[in-house]
């Protein structure tokens, strides 16, 4: 009887051990928890095509980080670009279909239609990090959701204006990016800072500078510029077609491309010279966001110097495509068995002529 009891105990122990080992893996045996068992894991990094502008530069920074991962030798990484959302969905499906063990994915979803493909990653037990475009319906299954602080961009612009003399009820013109949640957040961050609901850099607006709801009516919104420099240039020329608008001192552009559109309009021949002179005599302030090299060159005094010197100030809030490297590092940390913050929002900073040398730009 004693021998039978001993054998029964041993069998129970072995069963628990086997169950524990199996539970530490996903379907097909993929490693889920990181740490030592994730040695030699392969990281697929999916981005938009590497061409130009903010989106294209994501792939450039991703490739730089992949080289770093490969050089370290613990894991391997490769960047896979896609021309459009449908192409990206196919790339995800191909990865899953391979049935490889010990893989992970970092993905910059090209639009919300990629949701089903991301859900397929989760269903297959493949750990993934989402970057920039966070799809709420599947965000809870991500190791990490990495994005810049879109509300912080608006707050940064508002804080800069207030620091330079913006008073409650002053006329402000906002050049909006598009009709997406990004623009909504960048708008709300701007107004929330002015009303005291949101801080920037750890500080809120002074009590005597706070805006009321009525004061917010002094803000004019352009409507969607589609993140287009040329659309903004045309819009600004039309705005200045009414010489009275030369009195507007505060221009918040939600992307550096839009800011460059304003500067190109001021340099070009589409605005009456007398209106340009009146506008610049008012010492206007213009903000952007992103980290575009062309605008950083303006901040360094290397281009548009004649215009920039006549402005009250030009500034850009950080929202760099290099943030993809943080997303990849989050996956590496996860594979290392470290704790990773699931909602990883990267704080914004204001880049001015005084500190522009400290920041990395993109082309």
Tab-separated table of C-alpha atoms in Angstrom:
chain	number	residue	atom	x	y	z
A	1	UNK	CA	0.000	0.000	0.000
A	2	UNK	CA	2.839	2.404	0.856
A	3	UNK	CA	4.492	1.760	-2.523
A	4	UNK	CA	1.205	2.512	-4.322
A	5	UNK	CA	0.810	5.776	-2.393
A	6	UNK	CA	4.396	6.826	-3.227
A	7	UNK	CA	3.845	6.057	-6.916
A	8	UNK	CA	0.604	8.052	-6.873
A	9	UNK	CA	2.353	11.075	-5.358
A	10	UNK	CA	5.182	10.867	-7.911
A	11	UNK	CA	2.674	10.649	-10.749
A	12	UNK	CA	0.815	13.719	-9.446
A	13	UNK	CA	4.071	15.704	-9.211
A	14	UNK	CA	5.050	14.745	-12.744
A	15	UNK	CA	1.607	15.709	-14.042
A	16	UNK	CA	1.766	19.153	-12.412
A	17	UNK	CA	5.279	19.714	-13.786
A	18	UNK	CA	4.198	18.745	-17.285
A	19	UNK	CA	1.169	21.026	-17.060
A	20	UNK	CA	3.313	23.944	-15.882
A	21	UNK	CA	5.714	23.473	-18.791
A	22	UNK	CA	2.880	23.306	-21.295
A	23	UNK	CA	1.119	26.347	-19.836
A	24	UNK	CA	4.233	28.469	-20.244
A	25	UNK	CA	3.842	28.123	-24.007
A	26	UNK	CA	1.106	29.286	-26.348
A	27	UNK	CA	-0.584	27.316	-29.092
A	28	UNK	CA	2.026	25.397	-31.081
A	29	UNK	CA	4.551	25.916	-28.278
A	30	UNK	CA	5.440	29.568	-28.837
A	31	UNK	CA	7.215	31.153	-25.883
A	32	UNK	CA	4.961	33.746	-24.253
A	33	UNK	CA	6.697	34.979	-21.128
A	34	UNK	CA	10.130	36.123	-22.238
A	35	UNK	CA	13.247	35.453	-20.216
A	36	UNK	CA	15.758	32.665	-20.752
A	37	UNK	CA	13.429	30.510	-22.885
A	38	UNK	CA	13.143	33.406	-25.374
A	39	UNK	CA	16.842	33.153	-26.307
A	40	UNK	CA	17.310	33.380	-30.084
A	41	UNK	CA	13.802	34.788	-30.603
A	42	UNK	CA	13.247	36.477	-33.949
A	43	UNK	CA	11.552	39.880	-34.021
A	44	UNK	CA	9.607	40.937	-37.115
A	45	UNK	CA	9.242	44.728	-37.369
A	46	UNK	CA	6.414	45.765	-39.705
A	47	UNK	CA	6.237	49.364	-40.924
A	48	UNK	CA	5.114	51.438	-43.873
A	49	UNK	CA	7.410	51.686	-46.898
A	50	UNK	CA	10.640	53.594	-46.443
A	51	UNK	CA	10.217	56.580	-48.719
A	52	UNK	CA	9.989	60.101	-47.267
A	53	UNK	CA	8.321	62.148	-44.572
A	54	UNK	CA	7.363	61.037	-41.077
A	55	UNK	CA	5.842	57.670	-41.977
A	56	UNK	CA	8.638	56.705	-44.340
A	57	UNK	CA	11.247	57.637	-41.749
A	58	UNK	CA	9.794	55.126	-39.286
A	59	UNK	CA	11.268	52.315	-41.403
A	60	UNK	CA	14.652	54.062	-41.480
A	61	UNK	CA	14.803	54.219	-37.691
A	62	UNK	CA	13.438	50.662	-37.428
A	63	UNK	CA	16.275	49.353	-39.605
A	64	UNK	CA	18.790	51.190	-37.439
A	65	UNK	CA	17.355	49.511	-34.322
A	66	UNK	CA	17.235	46.088	-36.022
A	67	UNK	CA	20.966	46.338	-36.713
A	68	UNK	CA	21.537	47.118	-33.051
A	69	UNK	CA	19.494	44.079	-31.976
A	70	UNK	CA	21.318	41.806	-34.401
A	71	UNK	CA	24.709	43.103	-33.302
A	72	UNK	CA	23.873	42.345	-29.662
A	73	UNK	CA	23.503	38.696	-30.660
A	74	UNK	CA	20.813	37.588	-28.215
A	75	UNK	CA	17.901	38.018	-30.615
A	76	UNK	CA	17.510	38.577	-34.348
A	77	UNK	CA	15.364	41.232	-36.011
A	78	UNK	CA	14.256	42.184	-39.504
A	79	UNK	CA	12.166	45.011	-40.927
A	80	UNK	CA	9.336	44.199	-43.323
A	81	UNK	CA	7.732	47.179	-45.059
A	82	UNK	CA	4.355	47.357	-46.777
A	83	UNK	CA	2.991	49.622	-49.494
A	84	UNK	CA	-0.497	49.817	-47.996
A	85	UNK	CA	-2.758	48.289	-45.347
A	86	UNK	CA	-3.808	45.339	-47.512
A	87	UNK	CA	-0.161	44.517	-48.175
A	88	UNK	CA	0.628	44.750	-44.462
A	89	UNK	CA	-2.240	42.383	-43.608
A	90	UNK	CA	-0.834	39.871	-46.095
A	91	UNK	CA	2.615	40.179	-44.512
A	92	UNK	CA	1.164	39.419	-41.063
A	93	UNK	CA	-0.778	36.452	-42.427
A	94	UNK	CA	2.407	35.111	-44.059
A	95	UNK	CA	4.291	35.333	-40.751
A	96	UNK	CA	1.575	33.431	-38.916
A	97	UNK	CA	1.283	30.824	-41.684
A	98	UNK	CA	4.969	29.913	-41.351
A	99	UNK	CA	4.238	28.425	-37.930
A	100	UNK	CA	7.643	29.459	-36.618
A	101	UNK	CA	8.452	28.997	-32.962
A	102	UNK	CA	9.852	31.710	-30.700
A	103	UNK	CA	8.924	34.789	-32.733
A	104	UNK	CA	7.638	38.264	-31.856
A	105	UNK	CA	6.211	41.182	-33.822
A	106	UNK	CA	6.470	44.965	-33.590
A	107	UNK	CA	3.897	46.580	-35.871
A	108	UNK	CA	3.011	50.092	-36.995
A	109	UNK	CA	-0.567	49.488	-38.216
A	110	UNK	CA	-1.126	51.397	-41.440
A	111	UNK	CA	-4.804	51.914	-40.680
A	112	UNK	CA	-7.619	50.422	-38.626
A	113	UNK	CA	-8.297	47.656	-41.170
A	114	UNK	CA	-5.194	45.914	-39.831
A	115	UNK	CA	-7.181	45.100	-36.673
A	116	UNK	CA	-8.119	41.574	-37.781
A	117	UNK	CA	-4.504	40.727	-38.599
A	118	UNK	CA	-3.367	41.931	-35.176
A	119	UNK	CA	-6.105	39.846	-33.566
A	120	UNK	CA	-4.715	36.865	-35.486
A	121	UNK	CA	-1.307	37.479	-33.911
A	122	UNK	CA	-2.876	37.429	-30.458
A	123	UNK	CA	-4.895	34.303	-31.285
A	124	UNK	CA	-1.710	32.558	-32.443
A	125	UNK	CA	0.007	33.384	-29.154
A	126	UNK	CA	2.593	35.611	-30.827
A	127	UNK	CA	3.617	38.529	-28.568
A	128	UNK	CA	3.417	41.906	-30.301
A	129	UNK	CA	4.020	45.586	-29.684
A	130	UNK	CA	1.853	48.153	-31.493
A	131	UNK	CA	3.360	51.502	-32.499
A	132	UNK	CA	1.838	54.912	-33.253
A	133	UNK	CA	-1.631	53.942	-34.528
A	134	UNK	CA	-3.160	52.156	-31.554
A	135	UNK	CA	-6.314	50.209	-32.390
A	136	UNK	CA	-8.410	50.243	-29.227
A	137	UNK	CA	-10.291	47.012	-29.960
A	138	UNK	CA	-7.086	44.946	-29.766
A	139	UNK	CA	-4.829	47.115	-27.596
A	140	UNK	CA	-5.397	45.012	-24.465
A	141	UNK	CA	-3.665	42.015	-26.058
A	142	UNK	CA	-0.439	43.907	-26.834
A	143	UNK	CA	2.750	43.592	-24.832
A	144	UNK	CA	2.993	47.350	-25.211
A	145	UNK	CA	1.214	50.147	-27.093
A	146	UNK	CA	3.813	52.803	-27.903
A	147	UNK	CA	2.822	56.237	-29.137
A	148	UNK	CA	3.660	59.882	-28.804
A	149	UNK	CA	1.540	62.163	-26.663
A	150	UNK	CA	-0.880	63.786	-29.098
A	151	UNK	CA	-2.593	65.819	-26.384
A	152	UNK	CA	0.863	66.823	-25.199
A	153	UNK	CA	1.589	68.295	-28.637
A	154	UNK	CA	-1.337	70.667	-28.281
A	155	UNK	CA	-0.398	71.457	-24.699
A	156	UNK	CA	3.188	72.173	-25.734
A	157	UNK	CA	2.086	74.666	-28.375
A	158	UNK	CA	-0.292	76.376	-25.955
A	159	UNK	CA	2.357	76.557	-23.225
A	160	UNK	CA	4.816	78.123	-25.672
A	161	UNK	CA	2.272	80.760	-26.689
A	162	UNK	CA	1.378	81.612	-23.088
A	163	UNK	CA	5.065	81.815	-22.189
A	164	UNK	CA	5.454	84.350	-24.989
A	165	UNK	CA	2.517	86.564	-24.083
A	166	UNK	CA	-0.718	84.916	-25.249
A	167	UNK	CA	-3.636	86.377	-23.299
A	168	UNK	CA	-7.123	84.894	-22.773
A	169	UNK	CA	-9.289	85.607	-25.822
A	170	UNK	CA	-6.432	86.451	-28.211
A	171	UNK	CA	-7.026	85.295	-31.789
A	172	UNK	CA	-5.392	81.932	-32.509
A	173	UNK	CA	-5.394	80.068	-35.821
A	174	UNK	CA	-5.022	76.283	-35.784
A	175	UNK	CA	-3.872	74.394	-38.880
A	176	UNK	CA	-5.349	70.922	-38.428
A	177	UNK	CA	-3.857	67.717	-39.802
A	178	UNK	CA	-6.896	65.650	-40.793
A	179	UNK	CA	-10.202	64.417	-39.381
A	180	UNK	CA	-8.765	61.552	-37.304
A	181	UNK	CA	-8.447	61.091	-33.550
A	182	UNK	CA	-4.885	62.436	-33.820
A	183	UNK	CA	-6.197	65.882	-34.734
A	184	UNK	CA	-8.947	65.663	-32.117
A	185	UNK	CA	-6.363	64.938	-29.427
A	186	UNK	CA	-4.009	67.688	-30.617
A	187	UNK	CA	-6.909	70.133	-30.515
A	188	UNK	CA	-8.069	69.059	-27.064
A	189	UNK	CA	-4.549	69.215	-25.629
A	190	UNK	CA	-4.272	72.810	-26.804
A	191	UNK	CA	-7.547	73.935	-25.233
A	192	UNK	CA	-7.163	71.830	-22.080
A	193	UNK	CA	-3.849	73.502	-21.321
A	194	UNK	CA	-5.408	76.937	-21.772
A	195	UNK	CA	-8.310	76.124	-19.436
A	196	UNK	CA	-6.002	74.606	-16.822
A	197	UNK	CA	-7.147	70.991	-17.253
A	198	UNK	CA	-3.819	69.728	-18.620
A	199	UNK	CA	-0.204	70.306	-17.660
A	200	UNK	CA	2.845	70.487	-19.894
A	201	UNK	CA	6.325	69.748	-18.612
A	202	UNK	CA	4.817	69.231	-15.175
A	203	UNK	CA	3.315	72.704	-15.000
A	204	UNK	CA	-0.173	74.069	-15.545
A	205	UNK	CA	-1.148	77.509	-16.775
A	206	UNK	CA	-1.135	80.327	-14.216
A	207	UNK	CA	-4.516	81.226	-12.749
A	208	UNK	CA	-4.506	84.718	-14.235
A	209	UNK	CA	-3.779	83.317	-17.717
A	210	UNK	CA	-6.542	80.683	-17.805
A	211	UNK	CA	-9.056	80.789	-20.621
A	212	UNK	CA	-12.807	80.555	-20.124
A	213	UNK	CA	-15.094	78.627	-22.468
A	214	UNK	CA	-16.028	81.944	-24.050
A	215	UNK	CA	-12.359	82.787	-24.602
A	216	UNK	CA	-11.970	79.565	-26.602
A	217	UNK	CA	-14.285	81.028	-29.249
A	218	UNK	CA	-11.302	83.150	-30.335
A	219	UNK	CA	-9.678	79.997	-31.776
A	220	UNK	CA	-10.224	79.419	-35.499
A	221	UNK	CA	-9.724	75.965	-37.006
A	222	UNK	CA	-8.607	75.492	-40.602
A	223	UNK	CA	-10.259	72.155	-41.244
A	224	UNK	CA	-8.300	69.184	-42.572
A	225	UNK	CA	-5.063	70.067	-44.347
A	226	UNK	CA	-4.419	66.347	-44.935
A	227	UNK	CA	-0.940	66.804	-43.447
A	228	UNK	CA	-0.102	68.588	-46.709
A	229	UNK	CA	2.419	71.386	-47.044
A	230	UNK	CA	0.936	72.571	-50.333
A	231	UNK	CA	-2.637	72.581	-48.989
A	232	UNK	CA	-1.488	74.669	-46.033
A	233	UNK	CA	0.419	77.067	-48.267
A	234	UNK	CA	-2.688	77.636	-50.376
A	235	UNK	CA	-4.880	77.989	-47.282
A	236	UNK	CA	-2.546	80.541	-45.682
A	237	UNK	CA	-2.379	82.573	-48.900
A	238	UNK	CA	-6.188	82.619	-48.986
A	239	UNK	CA	-6.339	83.614	-45.316
A	240	UNK	CA	-3.953	86.512	-45.925
A	241	UNK	CA	-6.055	87.528	-48.912
A	242	UNK	CA	-7.993	89.439	-46.278
A	243	UNK	CA	-5.454	91.944	-44.947
A	244	UNK	CA	-7.292	92.075	-41.601
A	245	UNK	CA	-6.044	88.539	-40.874
A	246	UNK	CA	-2.475	89.848	-40.794
A	247	UNK	CA	-3.330	90.862	-37.220
A	248	UNK	CA	-3.458	87.205	-36.116
A	249	UNK	CA	-0.332	86.626	-34.059
A	250	UNK	CA	-0.623	82.982	-32.939
A	251	UNK	CA	-0.463	80.067	-35.408
A	252	UNK	CA	-0.553	76.493	-34.130
A	253	UNK	CA	0.227	74.042	-36.957
A	254	UNK	CA	-0.205	70.389	-36.033
A	255	UNK	CA	2.735	69.138	-38.093
A	256	UNK	CA	6.057	70.494	-39.313
A	257	UNK	CA	4.937	70.041	-42.938
A	258	UNK	CA	2.093	72.460	-42.260
A	259	UNK	CA	4.487	74.925	-40.647
A	260	UNK	CA	6.696	74.743	-43.733
A	261	UNK	CA	3.619	75.513	-45.851
A	262	UNK	CA	3.153	78.754	-43.912
A	263	UNK	CA	6.820	79.691	-44.356
A	264	UNK	CA	6.713	78.907	-48.080
A	265	UNK	CA	3.641	81.121	-48.443
A	266	UNK	CA	5.458	83.960	-46.690
A	267	UNK	CA	8.447	83.511	-48.970
A	268	UNK	CA	6.392	83.173	-52.169
A	269	UNK	CA	4.435	85.609	-54.272
A	270	UNK	CA	0.900	84.581	-53.383
A	271	UNK	CA	0.445	87.207	-50.640
A	272	UNK	CA	0.492	90.960	-51.136
A	273	UNK	CA	3.794	92.434	-49.977
A	274	UNK	CA	1.995	94.997	-47.832
A	275	UNK	CA	0.070	92.200	-46.072
A	276	UNK	CA	3.264	90.210	-45.510
A	277	UNK	CA	4.917	93.280	-44.022
A	278	UNK	CA	1.973	93.903	-41.691
A	279	UNK	CA	1.914	90.252	-40.649
A	280	UNK	CA	5.633	90.150	-39.823
A	281	UNK	CA	5.539	93.539	-38.076
A	282	UNK	CA	3.094	91.903	-35.654
A	283	UNK	CA	5.881	89.479	-34.625
A	284	UNK	CA	3.841	86.278	-35.121
A	285	UNK	CA	4.523	83.007	-33.345
A	286	UNK	CA	4.299	79.754	-35.312
A	287	UNK	CA	4.538	76.222	-33.926
A	288	UNK	CA	4.801	72.822	-35.578
A	289	UNK	CA	5.435	69.268	-34.501
A	290	UNK	CA	7.352	66.211	-35.582
A	291	UNK	CA	11.074	66.843	-36.039
A	292	UNK	CA	11.314	67.547	-39.785
A	293	UNK	CA	14.889	68.431	-40.755
A	294	UNK	CA	13.734	71.346	-42.917
A	295	UNK	CA	12.083	73.035	-39.950
A	296	UNK	CA	14.989	72.216	-37.633
A	297	UNK	CA	17.228	73.940	-40.196
A	298	UNK	CA	15.007	77.012	-39.830
A	299	UNK	CA	15.413	76.829	-36.051
A	300	UNK	CA	19.190	76.580	-36.493
A	301	UNK	CA	19.119	79.740	-38.647
A	302	UNK	CA	20.188	77.924	-41.814
A	303	UNK	CA	17.122	78.681	-43.954
A	304	UNK	CA	14.229	81.160	-44.079
A	305	UNK	CA	16.397	83.340	-41.829
A	306	UNK	CA	14.935	86.578	-43.178
A	307	UNK	CA	11.421	85.470	-42.238
A	308	UNK	CA	12.310	83.703	-38.982
A	309	UNK	CA	14.157	86.744	-37.653
A	310	UNK	CA	11.056	88.881	-38.129
A	311	UNK	CA	8.781	86.391	-36.361
A	312	UNK	CA	8.228	86.492	-32.624
A	313	UNK	CA	9.236	82.822	-32.539
A	314	UNK	CA	9.074	79.476	-34.320
A	315	UNK	CA	8.999	76.180	-32.449
A	316	UNK	CA	8.367	72.471	-33.014
A	317	UNK	CA	7.002	69.934	-30.515
A	318	UNK	CA	8.681	66.527	-30.617
A	319	UNK	CA	6.869	63.584	-32.212
A	320	UNK	CA	9.747	61.741	-33.806
A	321	UNK	CA	9.514	58.620	-35.989
A	322	UNK	CA	12.507	57.403	-33.970
A	323	UNK	CA	9.944	56.365	-31.336
A	324	UNK	CA	9.730	53.049	-33.238
A	325	UNK	CA	13.057	52.229	-31.579
A	326	UNK	CA	11.375	52.487	-28.191
A	327	UNK	CA	8.715	50.049	-29.428
A	328	UNK	CA	11.374	47.536	-30.477
A	329	UNK	CA	13.168	47.983	-27.157
A	330	UNK	CA	9.916	47.261	-25.336
A	331	UNK	CA	9.774	43.913	-27.135
A	332	UNK	CA	13.418	43.179	-26.319
A	333	UNK	CA	12.744	43.988	-22.665
A	334	UNK	CA	9.700	41.705	-22.713
A	335	UNK	CA	11.745	38.858	-24.175
A	336	UNK	CA	14.337	39.517	-21.478
A	337	UNK	CA	11.614	38.906	-18.905
A	338	UNK	CA	11.412	42.515	-17.769
A	339	UNK	CA	8.200	44.305	-16.878
A	340	UNK	CA	6.968	46.496	-19.730
A	341	UNK	CA	4.403	49.285	-19.438
A	342	UNK	CA	1.469	48.355	-21.665
A	343	UNK	CA	0.316	51.913	-22.374
A	344	UNK	CA	3.649	53.514	-23.212
A	345	UNK	CA	3.130	57.182	-24.033
A	346	UNK	CA	6.279	59.109	-24.896
A	347	UNK	CA	6.239	62.655	-23.518
A	348	UNK	CA	6.629	65.675	-25.809
A	349	UNK	CA	9.225	68.404	-25.586
A	350	UNK	CA	9.375	71.838	-27.179
A	351	UNK	CA	12.234	72.363	-29.626
A	352	UNK	CA	13.353	75.962	-30.056
A	353	UNK	CA	16.359	77.705	-31.613
A	354	UNK	CA	17.995	77.524	-28.182
A	355	UNK	CA	17.898	73.717	-27.839
A	356	UNK	CA	17.447	72.378	-31.387
A	357	UNK	CA	21.014	70.966	-31.436
A	358	UNK	CA	19.968	68.450	-28.769
A	359	UNK	CA	17.348	66.739	-30.964
A	360	UNK	CA	17.458	64.250	-33.826
A	361	UNK	CA	15.537	65.223	-36.960
A	362	UNK	CA	14.237	63.247	-39.935
A	363	UNK	CA	14.115	64.046	-43.656
